[in-house]
Amino acid sequence: MAVLGGTERAAKVRWSLINIVVLVYALVPVLWIVSLSFKTKETLTDKNFIPREWTLQNYADIFTTNQFLRALLNSVGIAVIATLIAVVLGTMAAYAIARLDFPGKRLLVGVSLLIAMFPQVSLVTPLFEMERSLGLFDTWPGLILPYITFALPLAIYTLSAFFREIPWELEKAAKMDGATPAQAFRRVIAPLAAPGVFTTAILVFIFCWNDFLFAISLTSTTSSRTVPAALSFFQGSSQFEDPTGTVSAAAVVITVPIILFVLFFQRRIVAGLTSGAVKG
Amino acid sequence: MAEIVLDKVSKRYPDGALAVSDVDITIADGEFIILVGPSGCGKSTTLNMIAGLEDITGGELRIDGQRVNERAPKDRDIAMVFQSYALYPHMSVRENMAFPLRLAHVDKETINRKVEEAARILDLGQHLDRKPGNLSGGQRQRVAMGRAIVRDPKAFLMDEPLSNLDAKLRVQMRTSVAKLQRKLGTTTVYVTHDQTEAMTLGDRVVVMRGGLVQQIGSPQALYEQPVNLFVAGFIGSPSMNFLPATLADGQLRTPLGAVPLTDRIRRLAEAAKAPREVIVGLRPEHFEDAALLDEAELGAGATFTATVEVMESMGSDKFAYFLVEGETATSAELDELAAESGSAEMTDGGAQIVTRLSAASSIKEGDEAEVWFDPDKLHLFDPSDGRTLTHSD
Ligand SMILES: Nc1ncnc2c1ncn2[C@@H]1O[C@H](COP(=O)(O)OP(=O)(O)O)[C@@H](O)[C@H]1O
Ligand SMILES: [Mg+2]
């Protein structure tokens, strides 16, 4: 017993150490940015982890420049619209994949997998050319469209895992109770799929929110530049001023909501990501 | 309420499997009819075609004389109880039962009245505001029944509605389903793979096998006059004993010894052009401990002597299992029945005979006992196609 307890404690200690190493490795850069965002211009480069002089000036600065607010509006607008459309389309596609046997079903699943795996970098130049000739370059739709394209496979995958877990007999029961297919979907299937749809929406939103590649390549002005791209255009008030403080503050502003969101809905997201795997 | 007619109804699934073929059943208004058969024989498919959940690929389905093949389930006015109950987990019991009425745009007051009434009949009154997830199996089952009865449909369809309950509850619910059906008088089609359920519940029973209807009749008719080996072996518990036998010189030579043919059996066998080699079927309840019978009774029957392998006392009567040396009866039907009941393991060196003896019998395990049986009760079957050679009608 004592021996067993001893090895158990040793294992615990070992795991705790590993956890701490991983946490530190992952969190230090994030905390560093947080720390930078609270530092004054003079102490920015003092290499202290904890700011010696705390200031909110960087936050005040970004919220008084049009540049950041406009980018924030673009980010929210583009991510929300892309998420809505991707989730609606994904729901319909996933429902069909989970429930119906139609010719080309495997092909559809395969192609959507292919899209998810396609290196996005290789598409940037063609997309740039296409959007320029279509007049979509540097517009909201110019970002929303590629986001939908690359978010859909993710949406379809998570959602079809959820749909597969809703017993088909419920739908049959609804039909027997006198429901049209549309009523059965709206009153029985949709309420049950809601947690899955919600999880998918969060995942898709994060994907759109965090994107840098398309945001930097397919925009040229503040009219559609999202925050991740706008950050790289931040400048100090003079050529000699270092914008690190404001960039850090902006990074914190767009990251913290996501972190809180994920922490808050962690269980749901994990359930959503693994539900297909666990229950076949 | 309605008369339901299946006229040469067939189902071929898109993958080419013929699940149901040429089923002819006329279900009278108010009748309680049971579809029974081993799993995979097409019972659910047949039920789903009546419901409209599966397309009918051949033949015609008529409800009250009208062809309904092409009608959607909601236009057939039929309610269904599923094996899994299929209750809506996000709705309370009350909402579950009210769902069909709300879809039919019944006014609120009527909905409330009907739901309360159904809840009273099914003893669900105090659970109306709970979610199905918090109910026991038996309660869920009753909610499923409630959802079916609230809207007074033309017919009820039930697909193994009791098979998810434990044995005791199943027997209890069986009685209440039967009572409910009698009370409502609604045409009911009930699917089960359990022959006991079929025998105790239905006005008539349809025995199916491999997508084909084997026999339709009252439980008594199926028991006394099975048309073939399959029905004979499927109906009755413990099931009928089968032995190979030879018809010769007005006698039946069996592993139990020579059995005299009664006039009735001889006439029927002749009329059916019985072959020489046959299978004889004897129900367990047609045996008796010879020691309990007087001379006259013994003389009117046949006896054999064998060793009791296992003795099970049920209190009211005793089941004695004998091993009879010699060949065992073989046919496709018997193989299928054995596979279904899981008794496929062969008793080597002979056939097992199950007998039901009076509780007064003093036979013990290991005894060499003399057992009597009534030769007029035996059935003869043609081993080549399984048909009953002693079927009279
Ligand atoms: N959707 C389907 N597609 C193809 N074959 C099916 C389908 N559903 C059932 N079957 C086949 O049809 C036959 C009858 O099935 P079913 O009606 O469910 O049997 P039962 O309810 O009597 O157990 C089985 O052989 C089964 O494999
Ligand atoms: Mg079935």
XYZ file of C-alpha atoms and ligand atoms in Angstrom:
701
model
C 0.000 0.000 0.000
C 2.690 2.406 1.042
C 4.770 1.415 -1.940
C 1.818 1.927 -4.212
C 1.105 5.321 -2.666
C 4.736 6.239 -3.152
C 4.812 5.453 -6.842
C 1.475 7.207 -7.266
C 2.829 10.334 -5.662
C 5.961 10.163 -7.786
C 3.823 9.868 -10.896
C 1.771 12.837 -9.792
C 4.853 14.927 -9.263
C 6.212 13.922 -12.633
C 3.014 14.820 -14.405
C 2.749 18.134 -12.578
C 6.273 19.016 -13.697
C 5.528 18.168 -17.301
C 2.331 20.185 -17.143
C 4.145 23.169 -15.740
C 6.814 23.026 -18.444
C 4.175 22.892 -21.161
C 2.185 25.702 -19.597
C 5.211 27.932 -19.240
C 6.305 27.215 -22.779
C 2.876 28.107 -24.125
C 2.042 31.017 -21.857
C 5.254 32.989 -21.532
C 5.017 34.673 -24.957
C 1.388 35.561 -24.312
C 2.120 36.953 -20.864
C 5.076 38.837 -22.300
C 2.790 40.605 -24.739
C 0.378 41.402 -21.924
C 3.282 42.795 -19.942
C 4.511 44.857 -22.892
C 1.088 46.340 -23.379
C 1.151 47.781 -19.870
C 4.642 49.244 -20.078
C 5.435 52.878 -20.691
C 7.414 53.860 -23.774
C 10.524 54.423 -21.671
C 10.500 51.021 -19.952
C 9.516 49.004 -23.041
C 12.995 47.677 -23.566
C 14.015 47.187 -19.935
C 13.660 43.403 -20.248
C 11.630 43.205 -17.071
C 8.869 40.621 -17.113
C 6.715 42.567 -14.679
C 6.378 46.235 -15.699
C 8.070 48.586 -13.230
C 5.748 51.365 -14.264
C 2.167 50.404 -15.148
C 0.260 52.434 -17.723
C -2.946 52.176 -19.720
C -1.651 54.685 -22.242
C -1.190 52.061 -24.979
C -4.854 51.040 -24.668
C -5.964 54.636 -24.685
C -3.865 55.192 -27.804
C -5.285 52.370 -29.874
C -8.852 53.274 -29.001
C -8.322 56.855 -30.047
C -6.860 56.013 -33.441
C -9.330 55.370 -36.200
C -7.032 52.737 -37.606
C -7.615 50.211 -34.837
C -11.316 50.826 -34.348
C -11.961 50.478 -38.045
C -9.964 47.222 -38.138
C -11.902 45.921 -35.154
C -15.174 46.691 -36.912
C -13.901 44.887 -40.048
C -12.791 41.898 -37.981
C -16.090 41.549 -36.145
C -18.211 42.142 -39.222
C -16.322 39.832 -41.534
C -15.969 37.032 -38.966
C -19.632 37.177 -37.938
C -20.970 37.183 -41.489
C -18.602 34.424 -42.641
C -19.500 32.341 -39.583
C -23.230 32.742 -40.127
C -23.064 31.741 -43.766
C -20.625 28.874 -43.184
C -22.718 27.462 -40.351
C -25.974 27.654 -42.290
C -24.454 26.014 -45.373
C -22.513 23.553 -43.218
C -25.662 22.570 -41.328
C -27.496 21.747 -44.517
C -24.582 19.825 -45.988
C -23.863 17.936 -42.767
C -27.515 17.029 -42.373
C -27.573 15.608 -45.875
C -24.340 13.703 -45.287
C -25.497 12.257 -41.981
C -28.991 11.347 -43.075
C -29.235 10.739 -46.782
C -27.715 8.345 -49.213
C -27.207 10.253 -52.414
C -24.940 9.675 -55.365
C -21.632 11.460 -54.942
C -21.800 11.576 -51.146
C -18.328 10.134 -50.703
C -17.000 12.466 -53.365
C -18.454 15.461 -51.548
C -16.895 14.398 -48.261
C -13.587 13.729 -50.008
C -13.524 17.076 -51.757
C -14.296 18.958 -48.586
C -11.453 17.112 -46.886
C -9.202 18.081 -49.769
C -10.092 21.744 -49.337
C -9.291 21.561 -45.655
C -5.860 20.117 -46.411
C -5.031 22.417 -49.311
C -2.091 24.723 -48.481
C -3.712 28.116 -48.344
C -0.515 29.936 -49.212
C -0.543 28.470 -52.695
C -3.974 29.980 -53.297
C -3.131 33.498 -52.290
C -1.779 34.665 -55.642
C -4.575 33.187 -57.770
C -7.154 34.542 -55.337
C -5.512 37.947 -55.487
C -5.705 37.988 -59.286
C -9.268 36.734 -59.334
C -10.505 39.193 -56.772
C -8.833 42.071 -58.544
C -10.532 41.280 -61.817
C -13.866 40.672 -60.093
C -13.635 43.886 -58.098
C -13.692 41.976 -54.817
C -10.177 42.912 -53.795
C -10.064 44.943 -50.577
C -13.781 44.487 -49.840
C -15.617 42.599 -47.096
C -16.944 39.938 -49.495
C -13.374 39.555 -50.735
C -12.453 38.098 -47.326
C -15.782 36.560 -46.414
C -15.796 34.294 -49.475
C -12.423 32.584 -48.900
C -13.196 32.304 -45.172
C -16.414 30.463 -45.947
C -14.580 28.182 -48.343
C -11.990 27.156 -45.807
C -14.333 27.070 -42.813
C -16.946 24.877 -44.495
C -15.036 21.576 -44.266
C -14.520 22.202 -40.555
C -18.183 23.080 -40.138
C -19.380 20.081 -42.115
C -17.184 17.718 -40.152
C -18.149 18.833 -36.679
C -21.806 19.190 -37.567
C -22.187 15.819 -39.230
C -20.707 14.218 -36.112
C -23.434 15.922 -34.107
C -26.185 15.008 -36.531
C -25.141 11.385 -36.539
C -25.806 11.273 -32.817
C -29.386 12.418 -33.080
C -31.422 9.209 -33.388
C -33.051 8.997 -36.753
C -36.134 7.517 -35.159
C -36.956 10.933 -33.703
C -37.430 12.217 -37.185
C -39.557 9.245 -38.128
C -41.602 9.789 -34.980
C -42.126 13.427 -35.936
C -43.278 12.358 -39.386
C -45.725 9.906 -37.835
C -46.960 12.650 -35.534
C -47.948 14.613 -38.604
C -44.943 16.826 -39.234
C -43.762 17.831 -42.684
C -40.029 17.284 -43.252
C -39.481 21.010 -42.660
C -41.451 20.928 -39.404
C -39.584 17.831 -38.250
C -36.303 19.607 -38.871
C -37.308 22.861 -37.247
C -39.078 21.519 -34.164
C -37.193 18.308 -33.432
C -33.818 18.141 -35.140
C -32.737 21.762 -34.949
C -33.268 22.155 -31.176
C -31.289 18.980 -30.572
C -28.521 20.035 -32.934
C -28.251 23.478 -31.350
C -25.243 22.680 -29.102
C -23.398 21.296 -32.109
C -24.247 24.281 -34.247
C -23.097 26.564 -31.450
C -19.772 24.765 -31.037
C -19.206 24.825 -34.768
C -19.967 28.521 -34.881
C -17.338 29.190 -32.205
C -14.708 27.185 -34.061
C -15.445 28.846 -37.372
C -15.488 32.280 -35.774
C -12.070 31.693 -34.220
C -10.721 30.542 -37.562
C -11.921 33.711 -39.302
C -10.944 35.988 -36.432
C -7.373 34.715 -36.290
C -6.638 34.620 -40.001
C -3.642 36.693 -41.084
C -2.705 35.258 -44.459
C -5.809 36.216 -46.427
C -6.291 39.395 -44.428
C -2.860 40.716 -45.353
C -2.943 39.556 -48.989
C -6.445 40.445 -50.049
C -6.730 43.910 -48.537
C -4.920 47.151 -49.173
C -6.713 49.848 -47.197
C -8.401 50.243 -43.843
C -11.766 49.746 -45.523
C -11.547 45.979 -45.092
C -8.310 45.306 -43.225
C -8.928 43.132 -40.162
C -7.067 43.510 -36.867
C -4.384 40.823 -37.413
C -3.408 42.557 -40.659
C -3.810 46.075 -39.314
C -1.386 45.290 -36.479
C 1.442 44.982 -38.944
C 0.688 48.484 -40.200
C 0.784 50.117 -36.776
C 3.282 52.902 -36.550
C 4.470 55.123 -33.826
C 3.632 58.825 -34.006
C 7.048 59.535 -35.440
C 9.453 57.548 -37.523
C 11.621 56.993 -34.449
C 8.880 55.863 -32.151
C 8.529 52.207 -31.414
C 4.918 50.954 -31.872
C 5.519 47.818 -29.823
C 3.392 49.022 -26.928
C 0.329 49.751 -29.021
C 0.719 46.592 -31.086
C 0.831 44.577 -27.870
C -2.233 46.318 -26.514
C -4.144 45.640 -29.737
C -3.051 42.005 -29.686
C -4.317 41.651 -26.127
C -7.638 43.262 -27.036
C -8.316 40.810 -29.835
C -6.967 37.749 -28.040
C -8.509 38.045 -24.610
C -12.154 37.744 -25.717
C -11.272 34.568 -27.609
C -9.420 33.094 -24.635
C -12.304 33.860 -22.295
C -14.755 32.470 -24.796
C -12.834 29.239 -25.186
C -12.298 28.831 -21.443
C -15.970 29.390 -20.849
C -17.178 26.948 -23.507
C -14.228 24.577 -23.257
C -16.268 21.523 -22.382
C -18.605 22.122 -25.247
C -15.860 22.621 -27.780
C -13.984 19.520 -26.713
C -17.220 17.536 -26.804
C -17.843 18.874 -30.280
C -14.392 18.019 -31.557
C -14.396 14.483 -30.200
C -18.045 13.490 -30.373
C -17.653 11.785 -33.723
C -14.542 9.954 -32.652
C -15.872 8.512 -29.432
C -19.276 7.373 -30.490
C -18.527 6.186 -34.006
C -60.570 3.232 -36.986
C -59.869 1.489 -40.170
C -59.549 -1.631 -42.198
C -56.031 -2.079 -43.541
C -55.409 -4.261 -46.562
C -51.991 -5.337 -47.763
C -52.409 -6.603 -51.301
C -49.307 -8.419 -52.590
C -47.119 -5.849 -50.876
C -43.384 -6.206 -51.550
C -40.306 -4.283 -50.602
C -37.006 -4.340 -52.398
C -34.405 -2.079 -50.808
C -32.241 0.042 -53.091
C -29.336 -2.332 -52.454
C -31.357 -5.074 -54.119
C -32.356 -6.994 -50.986
C -35.908 -8.321 -51.165
C -37.020 -7.764 -47.569
C -40.748 -8.464 -47.944
C -42.384 -10.336 -50.739
C -46.042 -10.574 -51.770
C -47.573 -10.076 -48.361
C -51.354 -10.422 -48.328
C -53.047 -9.481 -45.078
C -56.508 -8.096 -44.482
C -56.670 -6.450 -41.092
C -60.223 -5.949 -39.919
C -61.448 -2.748 -38.317
C -60.543 -2.818 -34.624
C -58.459 -5.947 -34.892
C -55.272 -6.519 -32.901
C -52.886 -8.287 -35.270
C -49.360 -9.423 -34.509
C -46.471 -9.788 -36.933
C -44.051 -12.307 -35.488
C -40.914 -13.985 -36.773
C -37.188 -14.217 -36.221
C -35.152 -11.051 -36.549
C -34.548 -9.946 -40.121
C -37.714 -11.572 -41.476
C -39.182 -8.274 -42.632
C -41.568 -7.359 -39.799
C -40.309 -3.820 -39.307
C -40.136 -3.271 -43.040
C -43.773 -4.331 -43.374
C -44.796 -2.038 -40.523
C -42.825 0.888 -41.953
C -44.554 0.422 -45.280
C -47.945 0.623 -43.579
C -46.704 3.728 -41.780
C -45.378 5.343 -44.932
C -41.807 5.526 -43.634
C -40.656 3.139 -46.350
C -41.806 3.193 -49.967
C -43.799 0.226 -51.171
C -42.037 -1.231 -54.196
C -44.750 -3.666 -55.221
C -48.442 -4.261 -54.557
C -51.008 -2.016 -52.972
C -51.779 -0.805 -49.470
C -55.371 0.209 -48.844
C -56.772 1.906 -45.782
C -60.570 1.892 -45.688
C -60.618 0.903 -49.328
C -58.394 3.749 -50.510
C -54.988 3.227 -52.040
C -52.461 5.025 -49.862
C -49.134 3.857 -51.346
C -48.200 7.372 -52.352
C -49.410 9.199 -49.239
C -46.960 10.738 -46.801
C -47.107 9.379 -43.236
C -48.836 12.524 -41.998
C -51.673 12.022 -44.454
C -52.352 8.447 -43.380
C -53.526 9.298 -39.857
C -51.667 6.425 -38.245
C -49.740 6.576 -34.972
C -46.624 4.583 -34.240
C -44.826 3.421 -31.117
C -41.126 2.773 -31.662
C -38.911 0.219 -29.971
C -36.647 3.036 -28.740
C -39.804 5.055 -27.868
C -38.332 7.961 -29.878
C -39.467 10.551 -27.334
C -38.344 14.110 -28.024
C -35.692 14.660 -25.362
C -35.989 18.452 -25.346
C -39.724 18.395 -24.627
C -41.525 17.577 -21.399
C -43.858 14.597 -21.222
C -46.774 16.973 -21.724
C -45.176 18.555 -24.793
C -44.300 15.158 -26.193
C -47.879 14.014 -25.997
C -49.224 17.338 -27.241
C -46.874 17.433 -30.250
C -49.128 15.593 -32.729
C -52.112 17.685 -31.651
C -50.209 20.937 -32.005
C -49.103 19.954 -35.488
C -52.756 19.308 -36.295
C -53.608 22.844 -35.063
C -55.955 21.617 -32.369
C -56.923 24.420 -29.974
C -55.096 24.732 -26.667
C -58.003 23.736 -24.483
C -58.680 20.535 -26.372
C -54.974 19.688 -26.347
C -54.850 20.074 -22.582
C -57.963 18.016 -22.068
C -56.732 15.205 -24.320
C -53.253 15.125 -22.836
C -54.646 15.034 -19.296
C -56.997 12.245 -20.267
C -54.244 10.175 -21.867
C -52.045 10.804 -18.836
C -54.822 9.562 -16.582
C -55.356 6.401 -18.623
C -51.623 5.685 -18.635
C -51.049 6.783 -15.055
C -48.608 9.526 -16.023
C -50.413 12.372 -14.260
C -47.607 13.309 -11.869
C -44.892 13.117 -14.536
C -46.365 15.502 -17.093
C -43.797 18.217 -16.542
C -40.725 16.014 -16.443
C -38.335 15.410 -19.304
C -38.177 11.898 -20.817
C -34.550 11.613 -19.743
C -35.635 11.556 -16.108
C -38.176 8.776 -16.489
C -37.829 5.035 -16.010
C -38.075 2.669 -18.964
C -41.643 1.747 -18.171
C -42.699 5.372 -17.854
C -41.041 6.269 -21.151
C -42.851 3.417 -22.781
C -46.149 4.776 -21.472
C -45.334 8.260 -22.746
C -44.731 6.768 -26.181
C -48.119 5.070 -25.959
C -49.650 8.327 -24.785
C -48.297 10.229 -27.747
C -49.913 7.634 -29.988
C -53.356 7.600 -28.376
C -53.940 11.346 -27.856
C -55.012 12.019 -31.386
C -57.394 9.099 -31.957
C -55.631 7.832 -35.060
C -57.129 5.359 -37.487
C -54.605 2.738 -36.422
C -51.683 2.048 -34.112
C -48.458 0.534 -35.292
C -46.075 -0.798 -32.662
C -42.590 -2.066 -33.405
C -41.376 -4.250 -30.522
C -42.652 -1.669 -28.045
C -41.862 -3.771 -24.983
C -38.527 -5.287 -25.892
C -36.501 -2.661 -24.021
C -38.195 -3.457 -20.704
C -37.084 -6.026 -18.181
C -38.923 -9.336 -18.116
C -41.324 -8.576 -15.287
C -42.324 -5.154 -16.545
C -42.734 -6.593 -20.003
C -45.365 -9.059 -18.799
C -47.130 -6.296 -16.883
C -47.114 -3.906 -19.837
C -48.259 -6.682 -22.139
C -51.480 -6.935 -20.198
C -51.988 -3.199 -20.133
C -51.347 -2.854 -23.862
C -53.947 -5.544 -24.498
C -56.451 -3.851 -22.169
C -55.831 -0.448 -23.723
C -56.357 -1.804 -27.210
C -59.621 -3.500 -26.227
C -60.810 -0.323 -24.573
C -59.993 1.957 -27.499
C -60.955 -0.579 -30.149
C -58.405 0.864 -32.546
C -56.961 -1.291 -35.307
C -53.474 -2.255 -34.137
C -50.527 -3.860 -35.882
C -47.957 -5.068 -33.384
C -44.511 -6.381 -34.272
C -42.585 -8.741 -32.024
C -40.035 -11.509 -32.286
C -41.317 -13.067 -29.089
C -43.798 -15.844 -29.730
C -45.189 -15.661 -26.179
C -46.071 -12.008 -26.711
C -47.640 -12.889 -30.040
C -49.708 -15.723 -28.606
C -50.984 -13.785 -25.610
C -51.747 -10.453 -27.275
C -53.247 -10.874 -30.663
C -56.626 -11.640 -32.130
C -54.657 -13.023 -35.029
C -50.983 -13.700 -35.565
C -49.018 -13.456 -38.811
C -45.904 -15.642 -38.774
C -43.213 -14.402 -41.154
C -39.960 -15.896 -42.335
C -37.502 -14.492 -44.849
C -39.933 -11.841 -46.065
C -42.708 -14.355 -46.680
C -45.891 -14.854 -44.706
C -45.923 -18.431 -43.434
C -49.317 -18.547 -41.787
C -52.030 -16.222 -40.551
C -54.410 -17.356 -37.864
C -55.625 -17.172 -34.314
C -53.014 -18.139 -31.713
C -54.912 -21.392 -31.109
C -55.023 -22.257 -34.813
C -51.273 -21.649 -35.180
C -50.613 -23.843 -32.200
C -52.887 -26.700 -33.180
C -52.645 -26.561 -36.954
C -49.263 -25.196 -38.011
C -48.954 -25.326 -41.798
C -45.255 -26.111 -41.792
C -42.232 -27.074 -39.740
C -41.207 -23.468 -39.233
C -44.492 -22.369 -37.685
C -44.668 -25.576 -35.655
C -41.215 -24.975 -34.231
C -41.607 -21.235 -33.751
C -44.938 -21.268 -31.918
C -45.060 -22.844 -28.469
C -42.669 -22.817 -25.548
C -40.756 -25.025 -24.993
C -40.935 -25.718 -28.686
C -42.157 -28.828 -30.404
C -39.858 -31.888 -30.460
C -38.875 -33.084 -33.899
C -37.689 -36.599 -34.768
C -37.023 -38.357 -38.047
C -39.508 -41.152 -38.771
C -40.472 -43.649 -41.422
C -44.046 -44.398 -42.495
C -44.503 -48.097 -43.171
C -47.168 -50.777 -42.689
C -49.603 -48.406 -40.984
C -46.953 -47.607 -38.416
C -44.566 -44.834 -37.744
C -41.021 -45.969 -36.958
C -39.362 -43.394 -34.778
C -36.358 -43.282 -32.448
C -38.957 -43.621 -29.672
C -40.034 -46.967 -31.100
C -42.895 -47.915 -33.371
C -45.927 -45.684 -32.990
C -49.356 -46.822 -34.225
C -51.048 -44.389 -36.592
C -54.506 -43.315 -35.544
C -57.227 -43.229 -38.190
C -57.254 -39.456 -38.256
C -53.514 -39.185 -38.810
C -53.509 -41.934 -41.414
C -56.306 -40.290 -43.420
C -54.623 -36.887 -43.351
C -51.217 -38.301 -44.294
C -52.709 -40.228 -47.198
C -54.602 -37.205 -48.443
C -51.382 -35.186 -48.281
C -49.483 -37.908 -50.216
C -46.966 -38.292 -47.450
C -43.555 -39.608 -48.470
C -41.985 -42.569 -46.670
C -39.445 -40.540 -44.770
C -41.073 -37.893 -42.617
C -40.411 -35.724 -39.587
C -42.661 -36.282 -36.609
C -43.440 -33.415 -34.247
C -44.573 -33.823 -30.661
C -45.376 -30.999 -28.270
C -43.884 -31.279 -24.755
C -47.322 -31.065 -23.158
C -48.539 -34.178 -24.955
C -46.247 -36.412 -22.889
C -46.972 -37.780 -19.444
C -45.272 -39.858 -16.800
C -46.558 -43.376 -17.519
C -46.588 -44.198 -13.785
C -49.410 -41.710 -13.246
C -51.758 -43.256 -15.799
C -54.106 -46.262 -15.546
C -54.195 -49.221 -17.891
C -56.918 -47.826 -20.152
C -55.117 -44.569 -20.655
C -51.805 -46.287 -21.291
C -53.417 -48.548 -23.850
C -54.746 -45.577 -25.789
C -51.264 -44.177 -26.297
C -47.673 -45.103 -26.922
C -44.813 -45.295 -24.446
C -41.048 -45.224 -24.540
C -38.307 -45.592 -21.981
C -35.354 -43.279 -21.710
C -32.991 -41.698 -19.194
C -33.845 -38.324 -17.733
C -30.923 -35.991 -18.377
C -32.251 -32.847 -16.755
C -35.329 -32.271 -14.647
C -36.710 -28.786 -14.092
C -39.527 -28.364 -11.634
C -41.706 -25.330 -12.258
C -44.003 -26.039 -9.330
C -47.111 -26.320 -11.466
C -45.461 -28.910 -13.689
C -42.100 -30.470 -14.459
C -39.930 -30.333 -17.544
C -38.012 -33.534 -18.149
C -35.298 -33.618 -20.829
C -34.494 -36.974 -22.402
C -31.758 -37.921 -24.793
C -33.131 -40.238 -27.461
C -30.561 -42.226 -29.374
C -30.552 -42.348 -33.157
C -30.745 -39.819 -35.931
C -31.828 -36.216 -35.436
C -34.326 -34.637 -37.765
C -32.776 -32.294 -40.311
C -34.269 -29.655 -42.563
C -33.567 -26.074 -43.559
C -36.393 -24.807 -41.362
C -35.128 -26.636 -38.299
C -31.615 -25.302 -38.817
C -32.983 -21.781 -38.991
C -35.059 -22.251 -35.852
C -32.074 -23.668 -33.998
C -29.931 -20.724 -35.053
C -32.651 -18.320 -33.945
C -33.122 -19.869 -30.501
C -29.373 -20.210 -30.039
C -29.667 -23.936 -29.451
C -27.492 -24.688 -32.442
C -25.075 -26.780 -30.387
C -25.789 -30.342 -31.399
C -26.552 -32.964 -28.821
C -24.156 -35.624 -29.979
C -25.417 -39.129 -30.426
C -29.103 -38.377 -30.400
C -31.987 -35.987 -30.238
C -33.127 -34.167 -27.147
C -36.770 -34.515 -26.198
C -38.423 -32.025 -23.889
C -41.493 -33.227 -22.057
C -43.851 -31.472 -19.723
C -44.983 -33.815 -16.997
C -47.476 -33.442 -14.218
C -46.105 -32.031 -10.967
C -47.183 -35.273 -9.273
C -44.529 -37.184 -11.200
C -41.801 -38.659 -9.014
C -39.256 -39.083 -11.815
C -35.812 -37.826 -10.836
C -32.750 -36.806 -12.784
C -30.777 -39.858 -13.935
C -33.799 -42.170 -13.677
C -34.731 -44.542 -16.414
C -38.351 -43.561 -16.862
C -41.288 -44.719 -18.892
C -43.034 -41.883 -20.668
C -46.402 -41.966 -22.365
C -47.587 -39.803 -25.245
C -50.733 -39.402 -27.274
C -50.157 -40.544 -30.874
C -53.237 -38.709 -32.099
C -51.628 -35.384 -31.152
C -48.522 -35.835 -33.285
C -47.782 -33.847 -36.431
C -46.051 -35.150 -39.541
C -43.941 -32.986 -41.800
C -42.368 -33.454 -45.210
C -38.608 -33.030 -44.684
C -38.044 -31.802 -48.247
C -40.233 -28.702 -48.108
C -41.353 -28.536 -44.488
C -45.105 -28.651 -45.195
C -47.380 -30.259 -42.617
C -48.746 -33.606 -43.740
C -51.345 -33.779 -40.996
C -52.904 -30.383 -41.595
C -56.695 -30.525 -41.717
C -58.950 -27.884 -43.176
N -32.480 0.242 -45.073
C -32.235 -1.017 -45.475
N -31.497 -1.258 -46.579
C -31.271 -2.514 -46.997
N -31.730 -3.621 -46.393
C -32.471 -3.460 -45.284
C -32.759 -2.151 -44.760
N -33.514 -2.300 -43.649
C -33.674 -3.628 -43.486
N -33.053 -4.335 -44.459
C -33.042 -5.793 -44.618
O -34.360 -6.240 -44.781
C -34.601 -7.413 -44.042
C -35.760 -7.225 -43.100
O -35.419 -6.297 -42.110
P -36.438 -5.865 -40.976
O -37.744 -5.543 -41.590
O -35.796 -4.800 -40.172
O -36.540 -7.195 -40.118
P -37.210 -7.445 -38.692
O -37.867 -6.190 -38.235
O -38.153 -8.554 -38.924
O -36.106 -7.866 -37.793
C -33.303 -7.745 -43.338
O -32.648 -8.734 -44.072
C -32.526 -6.467 -43.368
O -31.158 -6.712 -43.468
Mg -37.393 -5.010 -36.509
